GROMACS .gro file of C-alpha atoms in nm:
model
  318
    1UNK     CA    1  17.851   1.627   9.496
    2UNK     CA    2  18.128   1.894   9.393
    3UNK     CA    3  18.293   2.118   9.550
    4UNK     CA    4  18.225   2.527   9.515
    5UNK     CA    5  18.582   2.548   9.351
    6UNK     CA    6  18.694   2.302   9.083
    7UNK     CA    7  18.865   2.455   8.857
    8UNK     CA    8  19.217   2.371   8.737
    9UNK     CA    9  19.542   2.475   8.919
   10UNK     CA   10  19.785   2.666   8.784
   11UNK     CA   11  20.083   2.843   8.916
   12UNK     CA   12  20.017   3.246   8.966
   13UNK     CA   13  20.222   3.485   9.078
   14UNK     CA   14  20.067   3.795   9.255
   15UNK     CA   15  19.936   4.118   9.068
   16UNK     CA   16  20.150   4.465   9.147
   17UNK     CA   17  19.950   4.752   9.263
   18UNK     CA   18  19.774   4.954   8.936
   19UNK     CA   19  19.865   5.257   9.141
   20UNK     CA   20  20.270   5.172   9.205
   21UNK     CA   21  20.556   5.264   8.975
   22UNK     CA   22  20.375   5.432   8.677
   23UNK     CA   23  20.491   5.686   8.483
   24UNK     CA   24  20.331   6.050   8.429
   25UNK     CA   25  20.255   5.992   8.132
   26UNK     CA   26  20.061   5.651   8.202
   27UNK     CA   27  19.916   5.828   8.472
   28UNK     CA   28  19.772   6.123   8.283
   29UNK     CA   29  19.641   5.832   8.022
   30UNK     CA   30  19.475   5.643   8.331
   31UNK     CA   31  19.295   5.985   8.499
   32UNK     CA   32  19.206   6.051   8.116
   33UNK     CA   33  19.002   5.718   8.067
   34UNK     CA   34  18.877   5.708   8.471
   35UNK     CA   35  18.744   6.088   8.356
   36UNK     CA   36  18.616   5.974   8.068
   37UNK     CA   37  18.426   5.662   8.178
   38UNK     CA   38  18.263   5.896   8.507
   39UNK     CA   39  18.106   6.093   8.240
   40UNK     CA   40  17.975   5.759   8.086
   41UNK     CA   41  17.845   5.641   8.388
   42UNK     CA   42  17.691   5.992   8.469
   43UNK     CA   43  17.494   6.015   8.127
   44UNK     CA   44  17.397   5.683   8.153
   45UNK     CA   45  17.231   5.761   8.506
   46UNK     CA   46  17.070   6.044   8.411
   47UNK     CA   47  16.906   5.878   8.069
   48UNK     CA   48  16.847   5.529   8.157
   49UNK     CA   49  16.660   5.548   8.494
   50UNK     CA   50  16.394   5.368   8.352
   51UNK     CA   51  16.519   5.194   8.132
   52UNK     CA   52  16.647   4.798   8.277
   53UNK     CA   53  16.779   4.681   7.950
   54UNK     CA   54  17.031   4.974   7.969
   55UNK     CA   55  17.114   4.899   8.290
   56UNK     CA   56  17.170   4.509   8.267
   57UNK     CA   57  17.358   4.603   7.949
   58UNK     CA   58  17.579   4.863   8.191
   59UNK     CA   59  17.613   4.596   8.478
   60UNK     CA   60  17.792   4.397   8.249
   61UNK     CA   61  18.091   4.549   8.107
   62UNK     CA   62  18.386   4.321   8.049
   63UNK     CA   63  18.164   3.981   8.141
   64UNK     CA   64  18.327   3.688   8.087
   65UNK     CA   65  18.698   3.949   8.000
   66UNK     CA   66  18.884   3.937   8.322
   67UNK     CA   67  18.995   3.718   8.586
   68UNK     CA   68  19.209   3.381   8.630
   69UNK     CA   69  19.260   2.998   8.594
   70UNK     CA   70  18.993   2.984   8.879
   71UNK     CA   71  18.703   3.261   8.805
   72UNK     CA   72  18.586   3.497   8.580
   73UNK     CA   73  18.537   3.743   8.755
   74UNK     CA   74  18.597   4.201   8.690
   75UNK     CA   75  18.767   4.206   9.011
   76UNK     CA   76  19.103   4.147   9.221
   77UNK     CA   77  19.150   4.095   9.592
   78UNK     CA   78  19.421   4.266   9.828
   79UNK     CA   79  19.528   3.997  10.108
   80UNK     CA   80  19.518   4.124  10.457
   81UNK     CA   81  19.791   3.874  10.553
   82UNK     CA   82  20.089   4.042  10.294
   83UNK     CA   83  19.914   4.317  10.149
   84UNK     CA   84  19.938   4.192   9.821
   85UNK     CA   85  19.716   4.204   9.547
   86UNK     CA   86  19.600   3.835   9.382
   87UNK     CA   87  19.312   3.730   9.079
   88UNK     CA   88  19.163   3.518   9.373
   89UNK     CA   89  19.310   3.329   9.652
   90UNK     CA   90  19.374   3.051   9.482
   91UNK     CA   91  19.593   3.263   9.295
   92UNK     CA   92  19.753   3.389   9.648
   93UNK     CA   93  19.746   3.029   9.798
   94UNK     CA   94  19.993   2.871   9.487
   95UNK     CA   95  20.193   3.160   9.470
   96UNK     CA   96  20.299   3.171   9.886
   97UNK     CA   97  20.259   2.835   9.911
   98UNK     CA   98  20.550   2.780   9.646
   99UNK     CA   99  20.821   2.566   9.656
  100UNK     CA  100  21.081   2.911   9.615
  101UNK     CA  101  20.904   3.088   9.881
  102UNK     CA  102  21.047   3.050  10.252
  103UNK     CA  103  20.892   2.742  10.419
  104UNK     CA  104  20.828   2.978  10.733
  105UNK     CA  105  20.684   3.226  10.531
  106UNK     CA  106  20.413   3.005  10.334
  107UNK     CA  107  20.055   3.067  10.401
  108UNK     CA  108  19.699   3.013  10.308
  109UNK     CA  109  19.432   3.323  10.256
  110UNK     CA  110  19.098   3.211  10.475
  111UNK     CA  111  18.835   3.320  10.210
  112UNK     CA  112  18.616   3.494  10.467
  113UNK     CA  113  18.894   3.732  10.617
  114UNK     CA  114  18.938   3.904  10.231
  115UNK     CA  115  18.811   4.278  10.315
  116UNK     CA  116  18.880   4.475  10.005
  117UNK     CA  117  18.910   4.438   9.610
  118UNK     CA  118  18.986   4.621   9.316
  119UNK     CA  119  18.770   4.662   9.006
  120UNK     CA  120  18.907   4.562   8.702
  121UNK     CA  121  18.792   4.777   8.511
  122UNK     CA  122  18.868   5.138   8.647
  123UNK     CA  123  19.098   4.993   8.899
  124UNK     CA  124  18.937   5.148   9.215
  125UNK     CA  125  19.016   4.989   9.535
  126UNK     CA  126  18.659   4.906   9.780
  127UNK     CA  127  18.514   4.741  10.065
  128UNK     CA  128  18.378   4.371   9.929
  129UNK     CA  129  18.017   4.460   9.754
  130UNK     CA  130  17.901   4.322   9.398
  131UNK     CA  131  17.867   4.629   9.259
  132UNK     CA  132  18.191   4.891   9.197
  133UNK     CA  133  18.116   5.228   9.389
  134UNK     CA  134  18.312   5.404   9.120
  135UNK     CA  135  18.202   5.291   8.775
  136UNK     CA  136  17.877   5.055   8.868
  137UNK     CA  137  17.986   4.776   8.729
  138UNK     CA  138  17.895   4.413   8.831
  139UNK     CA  139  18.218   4.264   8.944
  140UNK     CA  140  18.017   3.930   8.930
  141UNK     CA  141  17.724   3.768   8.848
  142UNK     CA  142  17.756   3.523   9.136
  143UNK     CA  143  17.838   3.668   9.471
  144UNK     CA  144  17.854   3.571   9.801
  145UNK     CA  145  17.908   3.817  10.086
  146UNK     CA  146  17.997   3.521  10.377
  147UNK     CA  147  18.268   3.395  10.190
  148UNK     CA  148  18.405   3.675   9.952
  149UNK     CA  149  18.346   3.481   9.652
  150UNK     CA  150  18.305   3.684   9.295
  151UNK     CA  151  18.257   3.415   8.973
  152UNK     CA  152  18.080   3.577   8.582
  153UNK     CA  153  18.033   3.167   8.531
  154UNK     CA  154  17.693   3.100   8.661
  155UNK     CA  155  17.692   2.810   8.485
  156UNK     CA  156  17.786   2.603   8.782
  157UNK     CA  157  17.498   2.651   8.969
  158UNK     CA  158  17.659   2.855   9.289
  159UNK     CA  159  17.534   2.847   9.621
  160UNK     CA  160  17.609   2.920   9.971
  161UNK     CA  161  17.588   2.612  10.216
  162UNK     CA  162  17.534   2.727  10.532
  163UNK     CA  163  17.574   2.385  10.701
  164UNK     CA  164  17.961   2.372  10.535
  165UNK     CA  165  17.979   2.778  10.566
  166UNK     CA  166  18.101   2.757  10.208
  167UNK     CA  167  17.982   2.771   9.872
  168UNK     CA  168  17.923   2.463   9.643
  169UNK     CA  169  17.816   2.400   9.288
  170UNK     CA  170  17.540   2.200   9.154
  171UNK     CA  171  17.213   2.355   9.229
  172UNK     CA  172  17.072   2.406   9.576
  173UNK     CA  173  16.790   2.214   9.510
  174UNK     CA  174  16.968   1.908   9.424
  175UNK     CA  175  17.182   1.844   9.782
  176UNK     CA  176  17.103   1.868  10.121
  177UNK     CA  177  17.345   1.908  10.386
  178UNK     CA  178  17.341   1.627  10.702
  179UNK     CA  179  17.501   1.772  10.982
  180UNK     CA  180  17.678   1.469  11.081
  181UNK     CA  181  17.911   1.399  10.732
  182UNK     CA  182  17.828   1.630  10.473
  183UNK     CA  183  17.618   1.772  10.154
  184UNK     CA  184  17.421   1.507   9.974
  185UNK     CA  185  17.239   1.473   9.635
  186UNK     CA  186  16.906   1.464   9.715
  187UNK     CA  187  16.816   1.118   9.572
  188UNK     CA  188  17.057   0.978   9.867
  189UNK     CA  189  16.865   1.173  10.146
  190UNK     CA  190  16.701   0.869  10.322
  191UNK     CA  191  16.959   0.626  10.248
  192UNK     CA  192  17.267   0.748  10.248
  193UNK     CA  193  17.601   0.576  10.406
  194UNK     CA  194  17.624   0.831  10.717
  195UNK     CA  195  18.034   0.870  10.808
  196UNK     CA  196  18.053   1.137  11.085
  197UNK     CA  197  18.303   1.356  10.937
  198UNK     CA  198  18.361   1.244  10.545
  199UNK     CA  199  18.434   1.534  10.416
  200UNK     CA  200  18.688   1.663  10.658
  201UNK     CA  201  18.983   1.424  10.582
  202UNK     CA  202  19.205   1.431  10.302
  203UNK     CA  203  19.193   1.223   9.967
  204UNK     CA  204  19.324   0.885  10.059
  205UNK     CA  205  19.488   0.859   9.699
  206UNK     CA  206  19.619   1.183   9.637
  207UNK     CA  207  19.584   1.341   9.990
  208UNK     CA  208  19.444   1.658   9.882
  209UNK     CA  209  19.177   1.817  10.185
  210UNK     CA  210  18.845   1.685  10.037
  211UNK     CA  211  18.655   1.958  10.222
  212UNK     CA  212  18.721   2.258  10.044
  213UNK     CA  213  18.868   2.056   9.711
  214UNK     CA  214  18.776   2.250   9.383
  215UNK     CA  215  18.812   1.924   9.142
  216UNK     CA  216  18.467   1.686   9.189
  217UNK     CA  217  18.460   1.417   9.469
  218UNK     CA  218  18.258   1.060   9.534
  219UNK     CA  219  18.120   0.887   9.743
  220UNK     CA  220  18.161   0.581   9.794
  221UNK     CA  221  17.860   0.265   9.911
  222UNK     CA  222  18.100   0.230  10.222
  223UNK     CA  223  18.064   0.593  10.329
  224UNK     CA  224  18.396   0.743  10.250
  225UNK     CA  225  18.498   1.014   9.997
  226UNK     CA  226  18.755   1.029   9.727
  227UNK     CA  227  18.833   1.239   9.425
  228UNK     CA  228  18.631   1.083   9.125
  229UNK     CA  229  18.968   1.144   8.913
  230UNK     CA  230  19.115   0.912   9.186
  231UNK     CA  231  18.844   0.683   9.225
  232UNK     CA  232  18.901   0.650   8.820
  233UNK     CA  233  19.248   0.595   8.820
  234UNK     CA  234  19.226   0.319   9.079
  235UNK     CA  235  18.968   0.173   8.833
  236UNK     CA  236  19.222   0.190   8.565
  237UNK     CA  237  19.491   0.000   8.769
  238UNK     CA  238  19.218  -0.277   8.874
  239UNK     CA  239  19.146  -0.178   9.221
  240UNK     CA  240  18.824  -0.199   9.326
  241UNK     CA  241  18.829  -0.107   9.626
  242UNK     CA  242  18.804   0.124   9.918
  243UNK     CA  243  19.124   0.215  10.007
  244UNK     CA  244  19.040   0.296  10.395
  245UNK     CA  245  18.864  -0.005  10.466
  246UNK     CA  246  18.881  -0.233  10.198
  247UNK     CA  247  18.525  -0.261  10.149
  248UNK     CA  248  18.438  -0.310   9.759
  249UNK     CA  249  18.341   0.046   9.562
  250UNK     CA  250  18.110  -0.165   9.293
  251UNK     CA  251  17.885  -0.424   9.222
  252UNK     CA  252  18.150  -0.725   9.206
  253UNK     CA  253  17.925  -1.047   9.133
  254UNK     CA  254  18.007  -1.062   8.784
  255UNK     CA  255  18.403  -1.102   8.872
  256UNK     CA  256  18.270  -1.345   9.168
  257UNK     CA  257  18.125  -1.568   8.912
  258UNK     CA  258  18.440  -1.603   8.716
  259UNK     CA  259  18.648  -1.605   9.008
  260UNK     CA  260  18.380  -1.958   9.106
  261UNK     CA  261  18.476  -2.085   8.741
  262UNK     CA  262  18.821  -2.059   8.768
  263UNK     CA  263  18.864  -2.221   9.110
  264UNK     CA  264  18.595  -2.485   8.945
  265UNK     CA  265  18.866  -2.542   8.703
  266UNK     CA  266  19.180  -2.510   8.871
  267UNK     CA  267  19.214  -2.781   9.175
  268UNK     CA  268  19.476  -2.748   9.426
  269UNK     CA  269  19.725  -3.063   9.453
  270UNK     CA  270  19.631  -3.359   9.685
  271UNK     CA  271  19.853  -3.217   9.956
  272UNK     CA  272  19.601  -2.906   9.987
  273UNK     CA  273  19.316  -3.062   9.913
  274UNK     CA  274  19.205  -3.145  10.288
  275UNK     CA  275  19.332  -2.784  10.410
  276UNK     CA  276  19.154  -2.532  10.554
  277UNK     CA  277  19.202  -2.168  10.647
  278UNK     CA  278  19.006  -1.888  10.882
  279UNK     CA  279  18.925  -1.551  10.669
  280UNK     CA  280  18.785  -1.201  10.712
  281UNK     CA  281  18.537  -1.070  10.441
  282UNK     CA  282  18.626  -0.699  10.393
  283UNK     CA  283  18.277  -0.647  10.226
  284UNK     CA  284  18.001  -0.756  10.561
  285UNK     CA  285  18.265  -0.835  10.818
  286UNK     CA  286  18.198  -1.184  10.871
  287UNK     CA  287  18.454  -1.472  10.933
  288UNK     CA  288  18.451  -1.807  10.833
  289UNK     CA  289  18.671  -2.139  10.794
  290UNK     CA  290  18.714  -2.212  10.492
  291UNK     CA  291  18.871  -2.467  10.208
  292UNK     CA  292  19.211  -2.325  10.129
  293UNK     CA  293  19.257  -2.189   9.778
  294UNK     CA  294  19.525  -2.052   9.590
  295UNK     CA  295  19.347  -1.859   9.370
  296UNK     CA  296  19.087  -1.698   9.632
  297UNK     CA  297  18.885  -1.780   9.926
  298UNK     CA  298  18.497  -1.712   9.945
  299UNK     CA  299  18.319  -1.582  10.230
  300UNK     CA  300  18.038  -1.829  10.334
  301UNK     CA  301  17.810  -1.528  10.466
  302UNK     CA  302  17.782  -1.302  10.200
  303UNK     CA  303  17.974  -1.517   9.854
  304UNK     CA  304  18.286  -1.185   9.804
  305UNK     CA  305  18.577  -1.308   9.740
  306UNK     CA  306  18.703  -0.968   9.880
  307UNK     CA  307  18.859  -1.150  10.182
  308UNK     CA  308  19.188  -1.206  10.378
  309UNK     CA  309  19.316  -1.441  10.540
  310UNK     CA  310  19.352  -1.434  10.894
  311UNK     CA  311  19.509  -1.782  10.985
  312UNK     CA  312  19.712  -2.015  10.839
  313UNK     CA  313  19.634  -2.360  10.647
  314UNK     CA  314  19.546  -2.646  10.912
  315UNK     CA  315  19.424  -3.012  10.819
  316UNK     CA  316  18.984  -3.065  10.753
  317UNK     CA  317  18.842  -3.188  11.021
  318UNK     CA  318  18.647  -3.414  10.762
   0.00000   0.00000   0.00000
């Protein structure tokens, strides 16, 4: 499963007003090209009623032109919280959320509070709708009214989950959403892991909130959730596994068998040869006495070697 917003992060700073601190002269240019495109829009109203080619074609001006790091998107937002104008809020989040900006003065934009935006295109400031009252354009192809969310990239396969009260990519026919942890592929629907909660926790590599997390996140046979760049990294470094419980993220039995070789080939001196120790398998839970080892011990229940020991070496009682 991934996230609605995944997209790379990069520092933005916010967007000045169009309508602040211009000159006359840019000003008579502006009215110029706003008078200009009205007559556009009026002659194309009047000729291409009928016609839904024209109108499609109309709809999207500047597709795929304007927007940010995060979307592509024909239209800006003004934050209610500063009254600034942003690409996104993303955009707003980095930019009062950075390390210059007064710690007591750092904030986050909630995506459903965003009330108006601006069209890129003729710059005309409007209650959040799809469609610009001014010039008609589509300010995106993908748009949700619940959470204020404008993306030309359809692409990702949008939708609004109204279980999460967000929106998610990947296809709304391939997840369902269990009320208890979070959304699903479909293929896990009768067998998932069920974690009450997964989602709402932070990455336990990286520490990033997983819920609302634009970059793509796993889950793991155990039940929790991690960033699959994370999960990959710990891969890299030869951990396998989980790192809130411990519980292995793969199938391990080929490293089991050559863990069984080497111990077959490496015996301990005659001193440890009649000691035993108590362990914990991480992977089913179960303990179990067994003969001390130093490369690894072996759980007698389920044959991981993903164990610890719990107490200390003591003499066989053969």
């Amino acid at each position: 499963m991934v996230l609605m917003e995944e997209y790379m992060v990069n520092s933005c700073k916010p967007l000045e007003s169009d309508l602040e601190d211009k000159s006359d002269k840019y000003k008579e240019t502006e009215a110029a090209a706003s008078r200009a495109h009205e007559s556009d829009l009026d002659s194309f109203f009047k000729g291409a009623t009928n016609d839904d080619s024209n109108m499609e074609e109309w709809l999207d001006q500047g597709l795929m032109q304007y927007g940010c790091s995060h979307y592509r998107r024909r239209c800006r937002i003004r934050a209610p919280c500063c009254n600034e104008i942003f690409d996104c809020r993303h955009c707003h989040n980095e930019a009062k959320n950075n390390i210059n900006v007064e710690g007591k003065l750092r904030h986050d934009l909630p995506r459903h509070q965003v009330q108006l935006v601006i069209c890129s295109l003729c710059g005309t400031e409007q209650e959040v709708g799809q469609i610009c009252t001014k010039c008609g354009v589509c300010m995106g192809k993908y748009f949700c009214g619940t959470c204020k969310l404008y993306d030309d990239d359809i692409s990702k396969n949008q939708y609004h989950c109204k279980g999460c009260g967000i929106c998610r990519i990947g296809g709304r026919e391939n997840f369902f959403h269990c009320y208890k942890c979070c959304c699903y592929s479909v293929q896990l629907k009768n067998s998932h892991p069920c974690v009450e909660g997964a989602m709402h926790h932070d990455c336990p590599v990286c520490f990033e909130y997983l819920f609302d997390s634009r970059n793509d996140v796993s889950f793991l046979p155990c039940g929790h959730t991690i960033h699959v760049k994370c999960l990959k990294e710990m891969q890299q470094h030869l951990h396998y596994t989980c790192p809130l419980c411990s519980k292995s993220v793969c199938d391990m039995s080929k490293v089991w068998e050559k863990l069984d070789m080497e111990i077959a080939t490496t015996p301990m001196p005659e001193s440890y040869q009649d000691k035993k120790v108590w362990i914990l398998c991480n992977d089913c839970g179960a303990t179990s006495q067994v003969q001390f080892h130093v490369v690894a011990q072996k759980c007698l229940n389920c044959k991981s070697y993903n164990t610890r020991q719990t107490r200390g070496c003591q003499p066989s009682d053969d």
